[in-house]
Coordinates of C-alpha atoms and ligand atoms in Angstrom, one line a residue:
M1 CA -4.4 -13.5 -3.1
F2 CA -3.8 -13.7 0.8
D3 CA -5.3 -17.6 1.3
T4 CA -2.8 -18.9 0.2
P5 CA 0.8 -17.6 2.0
P6 CA 4.5 -17.5 -0.1
S7 CA 6.9 -19.6 1.7
V8 CA 9.2 -16.9 3.1
M9 CA 8.7 -13.2 3.4
W10 CA 11.2 -10.4 4.7
W11 CA 11.2 -9.7 8.9
N12 CA 13.6 -6.8 10.4
G13 CA 15.9 -6.4 7.4
R14 CA 16.5 -10.6 6.7
L15 CA 15.0 -12.4 4.7
V16 CA 12.9 -15.3 6.2
P17 CA 10.5 -18.5 6.2
W18 CA 7.1 -16.9 5.9
A19 CA 6.1 -19.2 9.9
A20 CA 9.6 -17.5 11.0
A21 CA 8.0 -13.7 11.5
T22 CA 6.3 -13.9 14.9
V23 CA 5.3 -12.3 17.6
H24 CA 3.0 -12.5 21.1
V25 CA -0.2 -12.2 21.3
T26 CA -0.3 -9.8 24.1
S27 CA 2.3 -8.2 22.3
E28 CA 0.7 -4.3 21.2
V29 CA 0.7 -5.3 18.2
A30 CA -1.8 -7.9 18.6
T31 CA -3.2 -5.9 21.0
R32 CA -4.5 -3.1 20.2
G33 CA -3.3 -3.1 16.6
T34 CA -0.3 -0.6 16.6
N35 CA 1.4 -1.2 13.4
V36 CA 1.1 1.1 10.2
F37 CA 1.8 -0.3 6.8
E38 CA 1.4 0.4 3.0
G39 CA 0.5 -1.6 -0.2
L40 CA 2.5 -1.5 -2.8
R41 CA 1.8 -3.4 -6.0
A42 CA 5.2 -5.0 -8.0
Y43 CA 5.1 -5.5 -11.7
W44 CA 6.0 -7.7 -13.8
Q45 CA 7.0 -6.0 -17.7
P46 CA 8.0 -8.8 -19.4
G47 CA 10.6 -7.6 -21.6
E48 CA 12.5 -6.5 -19.6
R49 CA 12.4 -9.3 -16.7
R50 CA 12.3 -6.8 -14.0
H51 CA 9.3 -5.9 -11.4
A52 CA 8.0 -2.5 -11.4
V53 CA 7.4 -0.6 -8.7
V54 CA 4.9 1.8 -8.6
H55 CA 5.5 4.9 -6.6
L56 CA 7.5 2.9 -3.3
D57 CA 8.9 6.5 -2.6
A58 CA 5.9 8.6 -1.8
H59 CA 4.6 5.0 0.1
L60 CA 7.8 4.7 2.0
E61 CA 6.9 8.5 2.9
R62 CA 3.5 8.3 3.9
L63 CA 4.6 5.2 5.4
A64 CA 6.7 7.7 7.6
Q65 CA 4.1 10.5 8.1
S66 CA 1.4 7.2 9.5
A67 CA 4.6 6.9 11.9
R68 CA 5.0 10.0 12.5
L69 CA 1.2 10.4 13.3
I70 CA 0.7 7.8 15.9
R71 CA 4.0 9.0 17.7
L72 CA 6.4 6.8 17.3
P73 CA 10.1 6.9 17.6
E74 CA 11.3 8.9 15.5
A75 CA 14.6 7.7 15.6
A76 CA 14.1 4.0 15.1
T77 CA 11.3 4.8 12.7
A78 CA 13.7 6.0 10.1
E79 CA 16.5 3.0 10.5
H80 CA 13.6 0.9 9.5
I81 CA 11.8 2.3 6.9
A82 CA 15.8 2.3 5.4
L83 CA 15.6 -0.9 6.1
L84 CA 12.1 -1.9 4.4
R85 CA 13.1 0.5 0.9
T86 CA 16.2 -2.5 0.7
G87 CA 14.1 -4.7 1.8
V88 CA 11.5 -4.3 -1.0
G89 CA 14.1 -5.5 -3.8
E90 CA 15.3 -8.4 -1.3
L91 CA 12.3 -10.1 -1.1
V92 CA 10.7 -9.7 -5.0
R93 CA 13.7 -10.9 -5.8
A94 CA 12.9 -13.4 -3.6
I95 CA 9.5 -14.5 -4.7
G96 CA 8.7 -12.2 -8.3
A97 CA 9.9 -14.0 -11.0
A98 CA 7.3 -13.6 -13.4
Q99 CA 4.6 -12.0 -11.3
D100 CA 2.8 -8.9 -10.6
L101 CA 3.2 -8.8 -7.3
Y102 CA 1.2 -6.9 -3.7
L103 CA 3.5 -6.0 -1.1
R104 CA 2.3 -4.5 2.5
P105 CA 5.8 -2.7 4.4
T106 CA 4.5 -3.2 8.0
L107 CA 6.4 -1.5 11.3
Y108 CA 4.6 -2.5 13.8
I109 CA 5.5 -2.1 18.1
E110 CA 6.1 -5.4 19.5
Q111 CA 6.3 -4.5 23.0
G112 CA 5.4 -0.9 24.9
R113 CA 1.3 -0.6 26.0
Y114 CA 1.0 2.5 24.6
G115 CA 4.4 3.1 24.4
W116 CA 5.6 6.2 22.6
R117 CA 9.3 7.3 24.8
P118 CA 12.3 5.5 22.3
E119 CA 13.2 3.8 25.4
K120 CA 9.9 2.1 25.6
V121 CA 9.0 0.6 22.6
K122 CA 10.5 -1.7 20.5
L123 CA 9.8 -1.7 17.2
G124 CA 9.4 -4.1 14.4
S125 CA 9.7 -4.5 10.4
Y126 CA 8.3 -6.9 8.5
I127 CA 7.0 -6.5 4.2
A128 CA 4.6 -9.3 3.4
G129 CA 4.6 -10.2 -0.5
Y130 CA 1.8 -12.2 -2.7
P131 CA 1.2 -12.9 -6.4
A132 CA -1.6 -10.6 -6.9
D133 CA -4.4 -11.9 -8.3
P134 CA -5.7 -10.4 -12.2
T135 CA -7.5 -6.8 -10.9
P136 CA -11.6 -8.0 -12.1
T137 CA -13.3 -5.7 -14.4
R138 CA -16.6 -6.5 -14.4
P139 CA -18.0 -3.6 -12.8
M140 CA -19.1 -3.3 -8.3
D141 CA -22.2 -3.5 -7.3
C142 CA -21.0 -0.4 -4.0
I143 CA -23.5 0.4 -1.7
V144 CA -23.5 3.6 0.8
S145 CA -22.5 2.6 4.7
S146 CA -24.9 3.2 7.7
W147 CA -21.3 3.9 9.2
R148 CA -18.9 6.7 9.0
R149 CA -15.1 7.3 8.4
T150 CA -13.3 8.5 11.1
P151 CA -12.9 12.0 11.4
D152 CA -9.7 13.4 12.0
T153 CA -10.3 14.4 15.1
A154 CA -10.3 10.7 16.3
V155 CA -8.3 8.3 13.9
S156 CA -6.9 10.8 11.7
P157 CA -8.5 9.0 8.3
L158 CA -5.1 10.3 7.1
I159 CA -2.6 7.6 9.5
K160 CA -2.4 4.4 7.4
V161 CA -2.7 2.1 10.7
G162 CA -3.7 -1.3 10.9
A163 CA -6.5 -0.8 14.6
A164 CA -8.2 2.4 12.5
Y165 CA -9.1 -1.3 9.3
Q166 CA -11.9 -2.0 12.3
A167 CA -13.9 0.6 11.2
F168 CA -13.9 -0.8 7.8
R169 CA -15.0 -4.1 8.9
L170 CA -18.9 -4.0 9.6
P171 CA -19.4 -1.6 6.4
R172 CA -17.6 -4.5 4.6
I173 CA -20.1 -7.0 6.2
E174 CA -23.4 -4.5 5.1
A175 CA -21.7 -4.4 2.0
E176 CA -21.7 -8.5 1.6
V177 CA -25.6 -8.8 3.3
Q178 CA -26.8 -6.7 1.4
G179 CA -25.3 -8.5 -1.8
A180 CA -23.0 -5.5 -2.9
D181 CA -19.1 -5.7 -3.7
E182 CA -17.7 -2.7 -1.7
A183 CA -19.5 -0.2 1.1
I184 CA -18.7 3.8 0.5
L185 CA -18.5 5.2 4.0
L186 CA -19.9 9.2 4.0
N187 CA -18.1 11.1 6.9
T188 CA -19.3 12.5 10.1
R189 CA -20.2 15.8 8.2
D190 CA -23.0 13.5 5.7
T191 CA -21.0 13.6 2.5
V192 CA -19.0 10.9 0.4
A193 CA -15.9 10.2 2.0
E194 CA -14.3 7.0 0.3
T195 CA -13.9 3.2 0.4
G196 CA -12.2 1.0 3.0
G197 CA -9.4 1.2 0.7
A198 CA -10.0 3.1 -2.4
A199 CA -10.6 6.9 -3.0
V200 CA -14.2 7.3 -4.6
F201 CA -14.6 10.1 -7.9
L202 CA -17.6 10.2 -10.5
V203 CA -17.9 12.5 -13.3
R204 CA -20.6 14.8 -13.8
S205 CA -21.1 16.4 -18.1
G206 CA -17.2 16.0 -18.4
T207 CA -15.5 17.4 -15.3
V208 CA -14.7 14.9 -12.6
V209 CA -15.3 14.7 -9.0
T210 CA -13.8 13.7 -5.9
P211 CA -13.2 14.4 -2.2
P212 CA -11.2 16.4 -0.7
L213 CA -8.5 16.2 2.0
A214 CA -10.2 17.3 4.7
D215 CA -13.5 15.5 3.4
G216 CA -12.1 12.7 5.8
V217 CA -10.3 10.1 3.2
L218 CA -6.4 8.7 3.1
D219 CA -4.0 11.1 0.5
S220 CA -4.5 8.2 -1.6
I221 CA -1.0 7.5 -4.0
T222 CA -3.6 6.5 -7.0
R223 CA -6.1 9.7 -6.4
R224 CA -3.3 11.8 -7.1
T225 CA -1.5 9.5 -10.2
V226 CA -4.9 9.2 -12.0
I227 CA -5.8 13.5 -10.9
G228 CA -2.7 13.5 -13.1
L229 CA -3.7 11.6 -15.6
L230 CA -6.6 12.6 -15.9
R231 CA -5.4 16.4 -15.8
T232 CA -2.5 15.9 -18.6
S233 CA -2.7 12.8 -20.0
I234 CA -6.6 12.9 -20.8
G235 CA -7.5 16.3 -20.6
L236 CA -10.3 17.0 -17.7
P237 CA -11.2 19.4 -15.6
V238 CA -10.7 17.8 -12.0
I239 CA -12.2 19.3 -8.8
E240 CA -11.3 18.5 -5.5
R241 CA -15.1 19.5 -3.1
S242 CA -17.9 17.7 -1.5
I243 CA -20.2 15.9 -2.8
P244 CA -23.2 15.3 -1.0
R245 CA -24.7 10.9 -0.9
S246 CA -27.4 12.2 -3.5
E247 CA -25.1 13.3 -6.6
L248 CA -23.8 9.5 -6.1
Y249 CA -26.7 8.5 -8.2
I250 CA -27.3 10.6 -10.8
A251 CA -23.4 10.9 -11.8
D252 CA -22.6 9.9 -15.2
E253 CA -20.1 7.7 -14.3
A254 CA -17.5 6.4 -10.9
F255 CA -14.7 5.0 -10.3
L256 CA -12.6 3.7 -7.5
C257 CA -9.0 3.6 -7.4
G258 CA -6.5 2.6 -5.3
T259 CA -3.1 0.3 -5.4
L260 CA -5.1 -2.6 -5.0
D261 CA -8.1 -1.9 -6.8
E262 CA -6.8 0.1 -9.5
V263 CA -9.3 1.9 -11.0
R264 CA -12.8 -0.4 -10.8
A265 CA -16.3 0.9 -12.8
I266 CA -18.8 1.4 -9.5
G267 CA -21.5 -0.2 -11.6
T268 CA -24.7 0.3 -8.9
I269 CA -25.0 1.5 -5.8
D270 CA -27.4 1.4 -3.5
G271 CA -29.7 -0.7 -6.3
L272 CA -29.5 2.2 -9.3
S273 CA -27.1 1.1 -12.5
M274 CA -24.7 3.9 -13.3
A275 CA -25.7 6.1 -16.4
A276 CA -22.6 3.6 -18.0
A277 CA -20.4 1.4 -16.5
P278 CA -17.8 1.3 -16.8
G279 CA -18.3 5.1 -19.1
P280 CA -15.7 6.2 -21.5
V281 CA -14.0 8.3 -18.4
T282 CA -13.4 5.2 -16.6
A283 CA -12.4 3.9 -19.4
A284 CA -9.9 6.2 -20.9
V285 CA -8.3 6.4 -16.6
R286 CA -7.7 3.3 -16.3
D287 CA -6.0 2.3 -19.5
A288 CA -3.9 5.6 -18.9
Y289 CA -3.2 4.0 -15.1
L290 CA -2.4 0.6 -16.2
A291 CA -0.1 1.4 -19.4
A292 CA 1.8 4.1 -17.0
C293 CA 1.8 0.9 -14.6
R294 CA 3.0 -2.2 -16.1
E295 CA 4.9 -0.5 -19.4
G296 CA 6.1 2.7 -17.8
K297 CA 9.4 3.8 -17.2
D298 CA 11.2 5.9 -15.0
G299 CA 10.0 9.3 -14.8
G300 CA 6.8 8.5 -16.2
P301 CA 3.3 9.6 -14.0
A302 CA 2.8 6.4 -11.9
S303 CA 6.7 7.3 -11.3
L304 CA 8.2 3.5 -11.6
H305 CA 11.2 1.5 -8.9
L306 CA 12.5 0.0 -11.2
I307 CA 14.3 -4.3 -9.8
D308 CA 16.3 -5.9 -12.0
T309 CA 15.0 -9.6 -11.8
L310 CA 16.9 -11.1 -14.6
E311 CA 18.8 -13.7 -11.9
A312 CA 15.7 -15.1 -10.3
H313 CA 13.9 -15.5 -13.6
R314 CA 16.6 -17.1 -14.5
A315 CA 16.9 -20.4 -11.3
T316 CA 13.2 -20.5 -11.5
A317 CA 12.9 -20.2 -15.2
Ligands
LIG401 N1 -8.2 4.7 1.5 C1 -7.7 3.5 2.5 C2 -8.9 3.7 3.5 C3 -6.7 2.9 1.7 O1 -6.8 2.0 3.1 C4 -6.6 2.9 0.5 C5 -5.4 1.8 0.4 N2 -3.9 2.8 0.6 C6 -7.1 3.5 -0.5 C7 -7.4 4.3 -0.2 C8 -6.2 4.4 -1.3 O2 -4.5 4.9 -2.0 P1 -3.5 4.0 -2.3 O3 -3.7 4.5 -3.4 O4 -2.5 5.4 -1.9 O5 -3.0 3.0 -2.8

């Protein structure tokens, strides 16, 4: 989905041609990856002729937290986030007719070497939006990476900053070299953390387990939603506790969840097959999550921000 860029994107408050949104190669964002970002999904609801953006408020709140944690200037951050909130609707209407979308609202420093003082820093923001591919249903083959998730005392896992994603480059290459789809990272205390884009869940004798935030995981919004769905609609206990590596290999089921991956069963870990993939719990969570996103109403478990795309749809139909 990232291979063919759409013709339009949103940049610093307005829609622009894709090719127009440029910064210099020596800019702070290009040199040190100083950008904080979110990944959003907008599901097309055909019956309603509208898009439903999942947890827009929670994503923008986490964007503000990432900005604060890397000390972006507060007032300028707040201004850009207010613009981004409007920009999501503008971009979805511009590109969205009759298809699911994946959106990347991003806030970055253009000028200012390691800059943080408001008078020294120039912030920019953009939203790139892509037609979303359907998420594959095939269970994933995972490895446990030899690389570690960065601890909170280095670049905190709570910060979605572009530069931090370099720590997932080698694990991803390691997985690919071994013929796997994805790498699960341990933390520096050697217990399970997450992948470079999703939270890890195990099912053990009817109880669902996932690492707590203190074990080096992003405060994933899908993770929160899935925990809520498991406890309420599905009626299973969920425990947030540390998971030793070996427990991965003896779980009844395992799955990943995140905005992009949605809910995906894990089929194998380091070549060992899971007992079931997708097992009954994974299948139930996946169905509940997708129903909440695709067919949900405002105020449902996926907290949908509804964008009426009827006019845009009429224009292209
Ligand atoms: N972990 C990491 C490192 C991620 O980048 C993501 C994607 N944002 C996730 C987990 C899943 O987070 P979310 O459910 O908020 O998309």
